[in-house]
Amino acid sequence: MSVGEVALSIEALRAKIRAIEGAPVGVHLVPSGIESVDTLLGGIAAPGLIEFSGLQGSGKSRLALSIVAHFTVQLGQRVAWVDAGHQLYPPAVSVLGVDLTKLIVVRPHKNRASWAAEQVVRSGCFSLVVLSGVGISPRSGVRFARAAERGRCSALMLSQVSQRGYPAHQRVHVSERELCLVRDRVGHGKTRTTLAPTPPIGVDPWL
Amino acid sequence: MSRYLALWLPAFRLERCGWSATDAVVLVAPQQNAIRVVDMTPSALEQGIVLGDSIASVRARVPDITVEWLAEQEERRDEVELVRAFGAFSDRVALFAPGLLMFGVSKVSHLYGGEHALVSSVLERASELGHLAHAVICSDQRAAAALVCCRYPYPVVRADRTASALSNLPFAALSPGKRLLDSLRAVGVSTIGQWAALSRAAVAERYGPWGVSLHRVAVGEVCEDNVWIPPQKDPLRVEVCLASEVHNVREFQFAIQSALVELVQRLQALEESAVRIAVAFRLRDASPLVLRLRLGRPTQHLSTLVRLINARLQGLRLVAPAYALVVEVEEVRSGFGWQPSWTDRAESEELLPDLLARLGDDLGEGAVFEAALCPDWLPESAWKPRVASAGVLFSTSKPRLISDPAEHHTWREREMTLPRPVRLLGTPEPIEVRTCEQSPIAIRQRRGWENFTKVLGPERLQGGWWRESQSFLRDYWVVRMKSGAAWIYNEGGAWYHHGWFD
């Protein structure tokens, strides 16, 4: 190794140390890549538990996938999707712009869904974990919130009905083409915004 | 009936260093804050040197003694070579103890003209290799080991003569462990015959299953509990027997660590790294409890193995008291494997490959995967899961699912006529649909007919005609209704619901 190469390696090592030491503590907001979401929320909480609720067909899964696409493509980070319903369709995921090589899908049995989701969230291996079809009770919601803080990741939970019994950093209600921030930890609530018809990352235009 | 040949090379550890059995040499290693004797040639033994003596006391008694330092890694390599050197005699050869080989010879002795001729052939081979050797054939491995280490004069012991052959030997020849040995010495039991004379019930009550297994050997019973040779020929298996039973997995932590230290040394000698490990607890009056774990990355790093195994054992309950532990490396990969860097711990609590391996072990092989697209028009076959293993995660090249680059380019460039649903049902559900001019207009739900508010299509997907019974021809539609947007298709006049847009 030449002197120049050694110097470059040392500098790269210093940069790594700075990145680890300089990692922000506490909850901060990370841009989601979706303008309307960032306008409404300021970004998604990291680390933290975020709830996207909405009826079937409201578009919450596609919205979540758009955020996943931003994380995997723009930010180059690994994301996990816990698919308790065993229905996630990768060709559609790919069309929405997600880099499939950075997406790990976990399909647990119904009775192991909560355990598997908690393991993935607390592992610290992913910057974003989406929980789809994982039933969360108030008690397990507290555990998930702690697991997200321990694993330093954003756990994005998709549900049909908003569960009020556990501490989520952000709660968003998705309907037709509208997002509604129900409440966040700072106390803001009942703010609405409209989903832009053509979000920056490809979403099927018809819907 | 199984028959075993025990081959003892009393001076192997020094002969492999170039010494002969007639030289007065001691093998030393650091132990208990001093340099102590761990082995010696027969000639050194005759001069009154005892195992465990410090080198200072040895030199005081025998000033011109020759000292050889133990080199563990090289010794492991030579042990592996020794096993290979005798591999021609049987497909079941294993290192039973340092300098002691055990052969399974039930099915091979006739090839040599009988057991006596087999013993002669094995001793001849040992002599060719430059080793002083003794050999005994018996129906039990532990009995064979005890007989050969005590230089039993007869090379072949019949199954019904095992007990009488063992009777005059010291009880220590069965390697019972210091605690049991001291306990029996205190009550005046010093030979195997005296031990065999005790009642089985008293032995079971006082000394547990370990004592019972030794008692069976002493009375000449043959039982499968005493099988030590692993099915494979590699020495990557360590068994630890406890002097007393334990009821809690946590009490095995020290034993697990000791076993892993031994296994890691053997892996290093073989220049291999572990991929899959099995940990088995032998339980009293119950089937063994076996835990198998895959490693996210092949490794021979001791701390990583200890951490992973302890993490898997958390919460594990023993249904009965355990008296022994077996740790075996079931699958290896050549090379030194993964070594942690200083940043790994800082970046995440658990490394990704370890997490994926752990989830795969618990949820099933296909439950954790990375999706890869396939060039197939049948929607169910348009993708396939790739199990997220270490190889997948760390391969630098992307998988080539399509061999023709031009076809790949065309496939990706072609726009799909209709969008694809985010959720695809595992099995298409039959539905009832009303049509008008061949377009769907309503669907029958539980509460009655529901009209579609928006309909897009059709998109015809057809293919598979070149494969027998796999051809398909479907007309897909995207329909919107109150309950959401769905993907439905018509095939052969029947309608099916295939996915949801959400």
XYZ file of C-alpha atoms in Angstrom:
709
model
C 0.000 0.000 0.000
C 1.437 3.372 -0.959
C 1.625 6.365 1.378
C -1.196 8.029 -0.532
C -3.431 4.979 -0.217
C -2.696 4.737 3.481
C -3.618 8.396 3.913
C -6.885 7.837 2.038
C -7.709 4.821 4.194
C -7.037 6.760 7.366
C -9.217 9.602 6.175
C -12.022 7.190 5.287
C -11.710 5.682 8.758
C -11.934 9.115 10.356
C -15.036 9.886 8.331
C -16.587 6.641 9.551
C -15.815 7.525 13.164
C -17.340 10.966 12.671
C -20.469 9.409 11.137
C -20.909 7.005 14.032
C -20.180 9.564 16.721
C -22.201 12.234 14.982
C -25.317 10.141 14.571
C -28.192 12.181 15.983
C -29.621 11.066 19.277
C -33.299 11.224 20.052
C -36.069 11.312 17.486
C -35.546 13.321 14.342
C -37.416 13.607 11.052
C -36.175 11.939 7.891
C -37.495 13.050 4.486
C -39.830 10.441 3.062
C -39.308 11.428 -0.563
C -43.034 12.171 -0.966
C -43.664 15.917 -1.078
C -47.143 15.744 0.379
C -46.010 13.528 3.256
C -43.047 15.759 4.036
C -45.296 18.827 3.905
C -47.737 17.263 6.305
C -45.326 15.597 8.725
C -42.004 17.290 8.113
C -40.596 13.824 7.446
C -41.043 10.469 9.086
C -39.890 9.948 12.650
C -36.584 8.140 13.082
C -36.418 6.195 15.263
C -40.069 5.699 15.982
C -43.369 4.050 15.310
C -45.511 5.562 12.549
C -49.034 4.457 11.803
C -50.660 4.710 8.384
C -54.307 3.801 8.689
C -56.937 3.582 6.001
C -59.548 1.338 4.528
C -58.693 -1.254 1.929
C -58.041 0.484 -1.361
C -57.202 3.809 0.281
C -53.658 3.670 -1.104
C -51.708 3.313 2.140
C -49.665 0.362 0.818
C -48.694 2.221 -2.335
C -47.782 5.260 -0.263
C -45.632 3.086 1.977
C -43.986 1.539 -1.087
C -43.208 4.970 -2.454
C -41.398 5.744 0.783
C -39.643 2.382 0.541
C -38.576 3.268 -2.991
C -37.078 6.535 -1.730
C -35.138 4.702 0.976
C -33.850 1.940 -1.289
C -33.056 4.001 -4.375
C -32.316 7.560 -3.278
C -30.822 6.747 0.105
C -29.454 3.304 -0.816
C -30.593 1.799 2.479
C -31.940 -1.607 3.327
C -35.638 -1.952 4.130
C -37.657 -4.851 5.506
C -41.312 -5.565 4.786
C -43.076 -7.878 7.228
C -45.876 -9.328 5.110
C -48.111 -11.194 7.538
C -50.853 -11.542 4.910
C -48.473 -13.215 2.401
C -49.809 -11.059 -0.419
C -47.134 -8.537 -1.323
C -46.620 -8.711 -5.106
C -43.008 -7.930 -6.075
C -43.623 -7.060 -9.757
C -45.960 -4.261 -8.634
C -43.418 -3.254 -6.003
C -40.755 -3.016 -8.663
C -42.964 -0.851 -10.904
C -43.374 1.557 -7.999
C -39.624 2.133 -8.106
C -38.417 -0.057 -5.256
C -34.959 -1.613 -5.588
C -35.798 -5.252 -4.895
C -32.189 -6.065 -4.067
C -32.458 -3.868 -0.997
C -35.829 -5.127 0.165
C -36.038 -8.124 2.499
C -39.508 -9.664 2.760
C -40.464 -11.612 5.865
C -43.574 -13.787 5.688
C -44.253 -15.246 9.117
C -47.155 -17.464 10.089
C -50.067 -15.627 11.678
C -49.194 -16.754 15.193
C -45.535 -15.694 14.812
C -46.146 -12.400 13.035
C -45.834 -10.193 16.088
C -42.666 -11.919 17.276
C -41.026 -11.819 13.843
C -41.916 -8.156 13.388
C -40.424 -7.242 16.745
C -37.216 -9.127 15.966
C -36.815 -7.305 12.671
C -37.562 -3.894 14.162
C -35.200 -4.236 17.126
C -32.359 -5.805 15.163
C -30.909 -2.516 14.043
C -30.265 -3.918 10.562
C -32.824 -1.753 8.727
C -33.493 1.958 8.612
C -37.154 1.358 7.710
C -39.422 -1.583 8.506
C -42.959 -1.801 7.166
C -45.413 -3.936 9.108
C -48.332 -5.081 7.003
C -51.077 -7.235 8.478
C -49.314 -7.478 11.852
C -51.940 -7.080 14.540
C -50.727 -4.821 17.330
C -52.436 -4.562 20.703
C -51.833 -1.651 23.082
C -49.370 -3.742 25.084
C -47.445 -4.976 22.092
C -47.529 -1.462 20.659
C -45.439 -0.249 23.578
C -42.961 -3.056 22.921
C -42.788 -2.114 19.247
C -42.158 1.505 20.069
C -39.290 0.504 22.355
C -37.985 -1.955 19.782
C -37.929 0.811 17.172
C -35.934 3.027 19.492
C -33.543 0.229 20.322
C -33.087 -0.743 16.697
C -32.903 2.920 15.659
C -35.328 2.405 12.810
C -38.628 3.799 11.574
C -41.349 1.184 11.961
C -44.195 1.999 9.599
C -47.352 0.170 10.537
C -50.192 -0.248 8.045
C -53.628 -0.841 9.491
C -57.224 -0.428 8.457
C -58.281 1.235 11.668
C -56.175 3.545 13.810
C -55.215 1.941 17.116
C -55.107 4.567 19.806
C -53.880 2.471 22.703
C -50.119 2.617 22.054
C -47.599 5.431 21.652
C -46.996 6.113 17.962
C -44.840 9.074 17.047
C -47.030 9.905 14.063
C -50.498 8.777 13.025
C -51.682 9.420 9.499
C -55.062 8.544 8.048
C -55.041 7.807 4.307
C -58.213 8.066 2.276
C -58.808 8.331 -1.480
C -56.370 11.082 -2.348
C -56.023 12.778 1.008
C -53.695 12.404 3.951
C -54.750 13.444 7.413
C -52.285 13.745 10.261
C -54.293 12.502 13.210
C -51.756 13.315 15.897
C -48.036 13.323 16.455
C -45.889 13.362 19.548
C -45.492 17.136 19.437
C -49.243 17.469 19.772
C -50.115 18.558 16.264
C -53.296 17.032 14.958
C -56.054 17.173 12.432
C -53.974 18.627 9.645
C -54.894 17.604 6.143
C -53.080 17.637 2.876
C -53.828 16.355 -0.579
C -51.795 13.666 -2.241
C -50.240 15.101 -5.375
C -51.614 13.390 -8.500
C -48.137 12.484 -9.785
C -45.737 11.893 -6.956
C -42.042 12.104 -7.899
C -41.565 8.358 -7.719
C -43.763 6.417 -10.141
C -47.188 5.485 -8.857
C -49.784 4.049 -11.188
C -51.407 7.214 -12.587
C -54.829 5.681 -12.963
C -55.382 5.316 -9.258
C -23.448 -56.681 17.014
C -21.108 -53.692 16.748
C -17.407 -54.270 17.189
C -14.819 -51.593 17.800
C -11.059 -51.534 17.510
C -9.233 -49.183 19.863
C -5.742 -48.253 18.728
C -3.576 -46.551 21.312
C -0.415 -44.721 20.379
C 1.031 -43.947 23.830
C 3.793 -41.720 22.533
C 1.993 -40.183 19.538
C 2.154 -36.622 20.798
C 5.930 -36.851 20.991
C 6.527 -39.233 18.123
C 4.882 -36.737 15.791
C 7.556 -34.247 16.912
C 10.271 -36.659 15.778
C 10.995 -38.413 19.076
C 10.793 -42.147 19.634
C 9.155 -43.981 22.515
C 12.553 -44.881 23.949
C 13.642 -41.265 24.332
C 13.004 -39.636 27.689
C 10.967 -36.633 26.611
C 8.153 -34.701 28.254
C 5.565 -32.539 26.503
C 4.872 -29.320 28.379
C 2.355 -26.503 28.162
C 1.326 -23.541 30.334
C -1.244 -24.678 32.916
C -2.347 -23.194 36.203
C 0.287 -20.454 36.314
C 3.180 -22.805 35.614
C 4.726 -24.871 32.850
C 3.519 -28.406 33.428
C 3.843 -31.831 31.899
C 0.870 -32.767 29.716
C 2.322 -35.936 28.193
C 5.524 -38.003 28.130
C 7.147 -40.972 26.453
C 7.067 -44.396 28.177
C 10.738 -43.947 28.908
C 10.061 -40.706 30.800
C 7.196 -42.379 32.651
C 9.599 -44.995 33.962
C 11.623 -42.259 35.622
C 8.765 -41.370 37.940
C 7.480 -38.283 36.185
C 3.774 -37.690 36.663
C 1.340 -35.742 34.526
C 0.823 -32.273 35.936
C 4.317 -31.975 37.413
C 5.830 -28.577 36.951
C 8.880 -28.404 34.727
C 10.938 -27.154 37.635
C 10.221 -30.260 39.693
C 10.815 -32.507 36.691
C 14.240 -30.976 36.067
C 15.054 -31.301 39.741
C 14.415 -35.062 39.587
C 15.663 -35.754 36.072
C 18.133 -33.013 35.105
C 18.813 -34.326 31.609
C 15.161 -34.739 30.637
C 14.306 -33.399 27.193
C 11.455 -30.927 26.987
C 9.170 -30.454 24.002
C 6.695 -27.562 23.901
C 3.110 -28.319 22.931
C 2.044 -26.765 19.623
C -1.697 -27.235 19.639
C -2.566 -26.280 16.102
C 0.091 -28.490 14.605
C -0.964 -31.300 16.866
C -4.552 -30.967 15.650
C -3.363 -31.128 12.063
C -1.340 -34.230 12.773
C -4.328 -35.815 14.453
C -6.404 -35.213 11.347
C -3.634 -36.728 9.236
C -3.463 -39.691 11.575
C -7.182 -40.350 11.149
C -6.781 -40.124 7.377
C -3.795 -42.490 7.465
C -5.960 -45.227 8.968
C -9.010 -44.444 6.888
C -8.356 -47.423 4.639
C -9.253 -49.847 7.410
C -12.754 -48.583 8.075
C -15.140 -45.828 7.009
C -15.726 -45.093 10.684
C -12.539 -43.847 12.238
C -12.423 -41.122 14.831
C -10.045 -39.708 17.382
C -11.438 -40.932 20.686
C -8.841 -39.201 22.864
C -5.332 -37.803 22.275
C -3.369 -40.660 20.767
C -6.357 -43.010 20.819
C -8.193 -43.941 17.620
C -11.491 -45.783 17.528
C -12.519 -47.830 14.491
C -15.922 -49.320 13.737
C -14.947 -52.771 12.414
C -18.174 -54.780 12.425
C -18.381 -54.853 8.658
C -14.744 -54.964 7.673
C -12.949 -57.559 9.782
C -13.864 -60.380 7.409
C -11.991 -58.529 4.634
C -8.778 -59.033 6.590
C -9.394 -62.638 7.479
C -10.820 -62.072 10.904
C -10.379 -59.774 13.852
C -6.936 -61.053 14.851
C -5.622 -60.478 11.342
C -7.173 -57.012 11.339
C -5.386 -56.106 14.549
C -2.086 -57.281 13.059
C -2.638 -55.185 9.934
C -3.442 -52.080 11.946
C -0.394 -52.517 14.178
C 1.775 -53.023 11.129
C 0.494 -49.790 9.649
C 1.187 -47.942 12.900
C 4.716 -49.306 12.874
C 5.207 -48.118 9.285
C 4.220 -44.667 10.445
C 6.800 -44.844 13.206
C 4.442 -45.185 16.166
C 4.485 -47.485 19.146
C 0.955 -48.942 19.268
C -1.418 -51.276 21.119
C -4.794 -52.464 19.852
C -7.850 -54.220 21.266
C -11.151 -55.203 19.664
C -14.236 -55.189 21.867
C -18.012 -54.709 21.608
C -18.036 -51.432 23.501
C -15.962 -48.366 22.724
C -15.330 -47.237 26.254
C -14.434 -50.776 27.281
C -12.061 -51.067 24.321
C -10.423 -47.772 25.248
C -9.976 -48.854 28.867
C -8.529 -52.234 27.877
C -6.060 -50.860 25.368
C -4.810 -48.080 27.648
C -4.140 -50.681 30.340
C -2.245 -52.780 27.791
C -4.639 -55.734 27.973
C -2.627 -58.712 26.710
C -5.294 -60.197 24.429
C -6.101 -58.233 21.245
C -9.630 -59.622 20.748
C -12.228 -59.694 23.540
C -15.453 -61.601 22.950
C -18.700 -59.847 23.756
C -19.491 -62.217 26.638
C -16.000 -61.780 28.125
C -15.996 -57.992 28.328
C -16.952 -57.827 31.996
C -14.316 -60.330 33.078
C -11.657 -58.583 30.974
C -12.441 -55.279 32.670
C -12.831 -56.552 36.205
C -9.241 -56.131 37.424
C -8.584 -52.822 35.717
C -8.547 -49.610 37.755
C -11.856 -47.728 37.669
C -9.974 -44.649 36.391
C -9.467 -46.465 33.070
C -13.135 -45.734 32.237
C -12.397 -41.970 32.412
C -15.273 -41.327 34.812
C -14.298 -37.790 35.698
C -12.447 -36.582 38.801
C -15.537 -36.043 40.918
C -16.945 -39.542 40.462
C -13.492 -41.063 40.845
C -12.857 -39.287 44.144
C -16.322 -40.183 45.353
C -15.763 -43.873 44.710
C -12.251 -43.885 46.147
C -13.718 -42.533 49.343
C -15.938 -45.603 49.624
C -13.197 -48.017 48.694
C -14.155 -48.745 45.085
C -10.972 -48.783 43.031
C -11.443 -51.415 40.326
C -13.995 -51.833 37.577
C -14.987 -55.214 39.021
C -15.877 -53.619 42.382
C -17.867 -50.992 40.537
C -19.739 -53.639 38.537
C -20.651 -55.425 41.753
C -22.735 -52.457 42.927
C -26.484 -52.662 42.332
C -27.872 -50.763 39.387
C -30.520 -49.076 41.495
C -27.935 -47.742 43.944
C -25.761 -46.497 41.123
C -28.716 -44.778 39.447
C -29.819 -43.123 42.633
C -26.393 -41.956 43.735
C -24.599 -41.239 40.488
C -27.359 -40.616 37.926
C -27.387 -41.531 34.239
C -23.657 -40.996 33.822
C -22.989 -43.556 36.520
C -25.530 -45.919 34.973
C -23.829 -45.702 31.581
C -20.456 -46.531 33.159
C -22.038 -49.366 35.127
C -23.401 -50.843 31.911
C -19.924 -50.823 30.415
C -18.498 -52.471 33.531
C -21.007 -55.365 33.463
C -20.504 -55.908 29.757
C -23.813 -54.531 28.464
C -23.800 -52.992 25.022
C -26.002 -49.928 24.608
C -26.276 -47.200 21.989
C -25.925 -44.464 24.626
C -22.224 -45.134 24.531
C -21.840 -44.434 20.837
C -19.190 -41.738 20.496
C -18.147 -41.930 16.889
C -19.928 -39.286 14.824
C -21.532 -40.375 11.531
C -19.072 -38.247 9.568
C -15.368 -38.859 9.646
C -14.502 -35.328 10.733
C -13.656 -34.662 14.375
C -15.955 -31.636 14.720
C -17.957 -33.024 17.598
C -17.433 -32.489 21.291
C -19.328 -34.189 24.068
C -19.233 -32.860 27.603
C -20.549 -35.020 30.422
C -21.408 -33.459 33.748
C -20.774 -35.107 37.067
C -24.271 -34.116 38.199
C -27.477 -33.360 36.373
C -28.608 -29.824 35.688
C -32.100 -28.499 35.248
C -31.422 -25.150 33.650
C -29.852 -24.368 30.303
C -27.963 -21.450 31.837
C -25.885 -23.891 33.862
C -24.491 -25.246 30.614
C -22.937 -21.968 29.578
C -19.472 -22.847 30.794
C -19.672 -26.287 29.188
C -20.818 -24.747 25.905
C -17.940 -22.311 25.982
C -15.456 -25.113 26.648
C -16.880 -27.188 23.829
C -16.744 -24.253 21.434
C -13.139 -23.498 22.377
C -12.281 -27.069 21.418
C -14.272 -26.921 18.185
C -12.789 -23.593 17.151
C -9.294 -24.994 17.627
C -10.181 -27.917 15.400
C -11.736 -25.642 12.804
C -8.618 -23.512 12.767
C -6.459 -26.570 12.316
C -8.600 -27.734 9.415
C -8.802 -24.195 7.995
C -12.573 -24.459 7.856
C -15.392 -22.313 9.182
C -18.740 -23.379 10.614
C -21.968 -22.926 8.680
C -24.377 -24.981 10.775
C -24.062 -26.126 14.378
C -26.137 -28.579 16.405
C -26.353 -28.438 20.187
C -27.891 -31.483 21.845
C -28.749 -31.995 25.493
C -28.916 -35.583 26.702
C -31.826 -35.815 29.101
C -32.663 -38.336 31.780
C -35.533 -40.594 30.703
C -36.358 -38.416 27.711
C -35.285 -38.005 24.100
C -32.332 -35.684 23.548
C -33.204 -32.034 22.995
C -31.500 -30.878 19.820
C -31.136 -27.281 18.697
C -29.836 -26.637 15.192
C -28.758 -23.221 14.142
C -27.489 -21.801 10.900
C -24.911 -19.082 10.914
C -25.496 -16.004 8.850
C -21.885 -16.071 7.708
C -19.428 -18.964 7.898
C -17.117 -18.194 10.767
C -14.700 -19.666 13.244
C -14.789 -16.612 15.505
C -15.245 -17.888 19.064
C -17.042 -14.889 20.577
C -19.518 -14.810 17.708
C -20.331 -18.496 18.090
C -20.745 -18.171 21.854
C -22.993 -15.142 21.477
C -25.170 -16.730 18.792
C -25.641 -19.975 20.656
C -26.409 -18.248 23.947
C -28.949 -16.030 22.178
C -30.696 -19.081 20.720
C -30.728 -20.857 24.051
C -32.487 -18.017 25.805
C -35.884 -19.140 26.903
C -35.177 -22.792 26.131
C -36.545 -25.084 28.809
C -35.365 -28.593 29.627
C -38.223 -31.055 30.036
C -36.000 -33.314 32.129
C -32.640 -33.005 33.901
C -29.708 -33.041 31.503
C -26.482 -34.921 32.124
C -24.490 -34.333 28.944
C -24.075 -31.841 26.153
C -23.003 -32.490 22.574
C -21.906 -29.674 20.302
C -21.301 -30.623 16.698
C -20.437 -28.632 13.613
C -22.681 -30.219 11.002
C -21.691 -28.181 7.999
C -18.465 -26.376 7.195
C -17.028 -24.258 4.471
C -13.361 -24.090 3.618
C -11.542 -20.939 4.595
C -11.296 -18.910 7.762
C -14.735 -17.370 7.316
C -15.993 -14.057 8.561
C -14.167 -12.032 11.195
C -15.868 -9.039 12.797
C -14.507 -5.576 12.178
C -14.442 -2.949 14.859
C -17.365 -1.072 13.328
C -19.782 -3.992 13.217
C -20.857 -3.689 16.808
C -21.338 0.053 16.530
C -23.539 -0.168 13.468
C -26.170 -2.653 14.600
C -27.196 -4.781 17.507
C -27.292 -7.931 15.432
C -25.614 -8.496 12.128
C -28.050 -8.914 9.227
C -26.945 -12.409 8.145
C -27.307 -13.645 11.738
C -30.790 -12.106 11.975
C -31.873 -13.663 8.686
C -30.466 -17.050 9.649
C -32.220 -16.886 13.012
C -35.542 -15.900 11.470
C -35.161 -18.605 8.821
C -34.533 -21.247 11.496
C -37.599 -20.153 13.459
C -40.103 -19.334 10.706
C -39.005 -21.807 8.050
C -36.609 -21.735 5.136
C -38.820 -19.836 2.675
C -40.175 -17.246 5.103
C -37.366 -14.733 4.645
C -36.390 -13.836 1.122
C -35.432 -11.283 -1.467
C -37.730 -11.094 -4.498
C -36.412 -11.467 -8.023
C -38.429 -10.847 -11.202
C -38.882 -13.554 -13.810
C -39.738 -13.145 -17.491
C -43.083 -14.910 -17.351
C -46.471 -13.557 -18.344
C -48.293 -15.713 -15.818
C -48.672 -13.273 -12.897
C -48.013 -15.911 -10.218
C -44.756 -16.851 -11.936
C -43.584 -13.329 -12.659
C -41.356 -13.407 -9.606
C -39.623 -15.885 -7.355
C -38.182 -15.695 -3.880
C -34.451 -15.928 -3.382
C -33.651 -17.130 0.094
C -31.734 -14.334 1.769
C -28.627 -16.237 2.718
C -25.146 -14.974 3.285
C -24.248 -15.865 -0.262
C -27.114 -13.802 -1.636
C -26.399 -10.851 0.569
C -22.725 -10.665 -0.153
C -22.548 -11.644 -3.780
C -21.287 -8.788 -5.838
C -23.004 -9.797 -9.049
C -26.720 -9.534 -9.676
C -28.425 -12.800 -10.620
C -29.002 -13.316 -14.328
C -32.526 -14.566 -14.649
C -32.660 -13.950 -18.393
C -29.782 -15.151 -20.441
C -30.417 -13.005 -23.522
C -29.582 -9.339 -22.859
C -31.762 -8.211 -25.741
C -34.731 -10.045 -24.316
C -34.072 -8.526 -20.927
C -33.979 -5.027 -22.421
C -37.205 -5.576 -24.311
C -38.897 -7.007 -21.258
C -38.086 -4.055 -19.039
C -38.849 -1.471 -21.706
C -42.272 -2.821 -22.505
C -44.976 -0.954 -20.584
C -47.645 -2.984 -19.009
C -51.087 -2.115 -20.331
C -52.631 -2.054 -16.910
C -51.081 -1.471 -13.488
C -50.289 -4.414 -11.249
C -51.842 -4.825 -7.797
C -49.674 -4.435 -4.739
C -51.370 -7.426 -3.154
C -51.770 -10.677 -5.059
C -53.909 -13.438 -3.647
C -52.140 -16.745 -3.186
C -54.929 -18.547 -5.005
C -57.351 -16.722 -7.340
C -60.847 -16.674 -5.821
C -63.815 -17.601 -8.022
C -66.350 -14.759 -8.211
C -69.647 -14.033 -9.916
C -69.610 -11.130 -12.336
C -72.245 -9.520 -14.524
C -71.099 -8.365 -17.898
C -72.337 -6.044 -20.556
C -70.860 -6.346 -24.027
C -68.198 -8.604 -22.549
C -67.092 -5.986 -20.012
C -67.640 -6.601 -16.296
C -70.110 -4.220 -14.713
C -70.984 -5.681 -11.313
C -69.835 -8.257 -8.802
C -71.871 -10.375 -6.424
C -70.910 -9.717 -2.812
C -72.405 -11.174 0.337
C -74.848 -8.273 0.605
C -75.874 -8.437 -3.027
C -74.712 -7.090 -6.355
C -72.326 -4.142 -6.359
C -71.709 -2.118 -9.488
C -68.241 -1.160 -10.552
C -67.630 2.575 -10.547
C -64.702 2.315 -12.939
C -63.451 -0.408 -15.259
C -60.196 -0.649 -17.200
C -59.269 -3.392 -19.584
C -59.058 -5.932 -20.922
C -55.403 -6.911 -20.871
C -54.841 -10.345 -22.335
C -52.115 -12.479 -20.747
C -51.412 -15.711 -22.546
C -48.632 -18.239 -22.582
C -47.308 -21.546 -21.462
C -48.760 -23.344 -24.463
C -45.367 -24.956 -25.069
C -45.514 -26.657 -21.679
C -47.986 -29.462 -21.260
C -51.003 -28.583 -19.069
C -49.550 -25.151 -18.210
C -51.081 -23.035 -20.939
C -53.220 -20.095 -19.861
C -55.287 -17.398 -21.509
C -56.676 -14.725 -19.226
C -58.322 -11.391 -19.819
C -57.531 -9.114 -16.908
C -59.544 -6.088 -15.775
C -58.949 -3.447 -13.147
C -62.209 -2.588 -11.453
C -63.053 -0.030 -8.801
C -65.860 -0.425 -6.309
C -66.710 0.796 -2.815
C -64.508 -1.766 -1.118
C -61.489 -0.791 -3.182
C -59.825 -1.473 -6.513
C -59.419 -5.091 -7.549
C -57.676 -7.085 -10.279
C -59.965 -9.684 -11.798
C -59.744 -11.927 -14.817
C -61.790 -14.122 -17.044
C -60.477 -17.495 -18.110
C -62.577 -19.938 -20.080
C -65.799 -18.133 -19.168
C -65.153 -18.195 -15.414
C -64.266 -15.095 -13.403
C -61.657 -14.867 -10.671
C -60.469 -12.249 -8.228
C -56.671 -12.141 -8.222
C -55.452 -9.064 -6.376
C -56.081 -5.802 -4.576
C -54.802 -2.323 -5.271
C -54.140 -0.691 -1.957
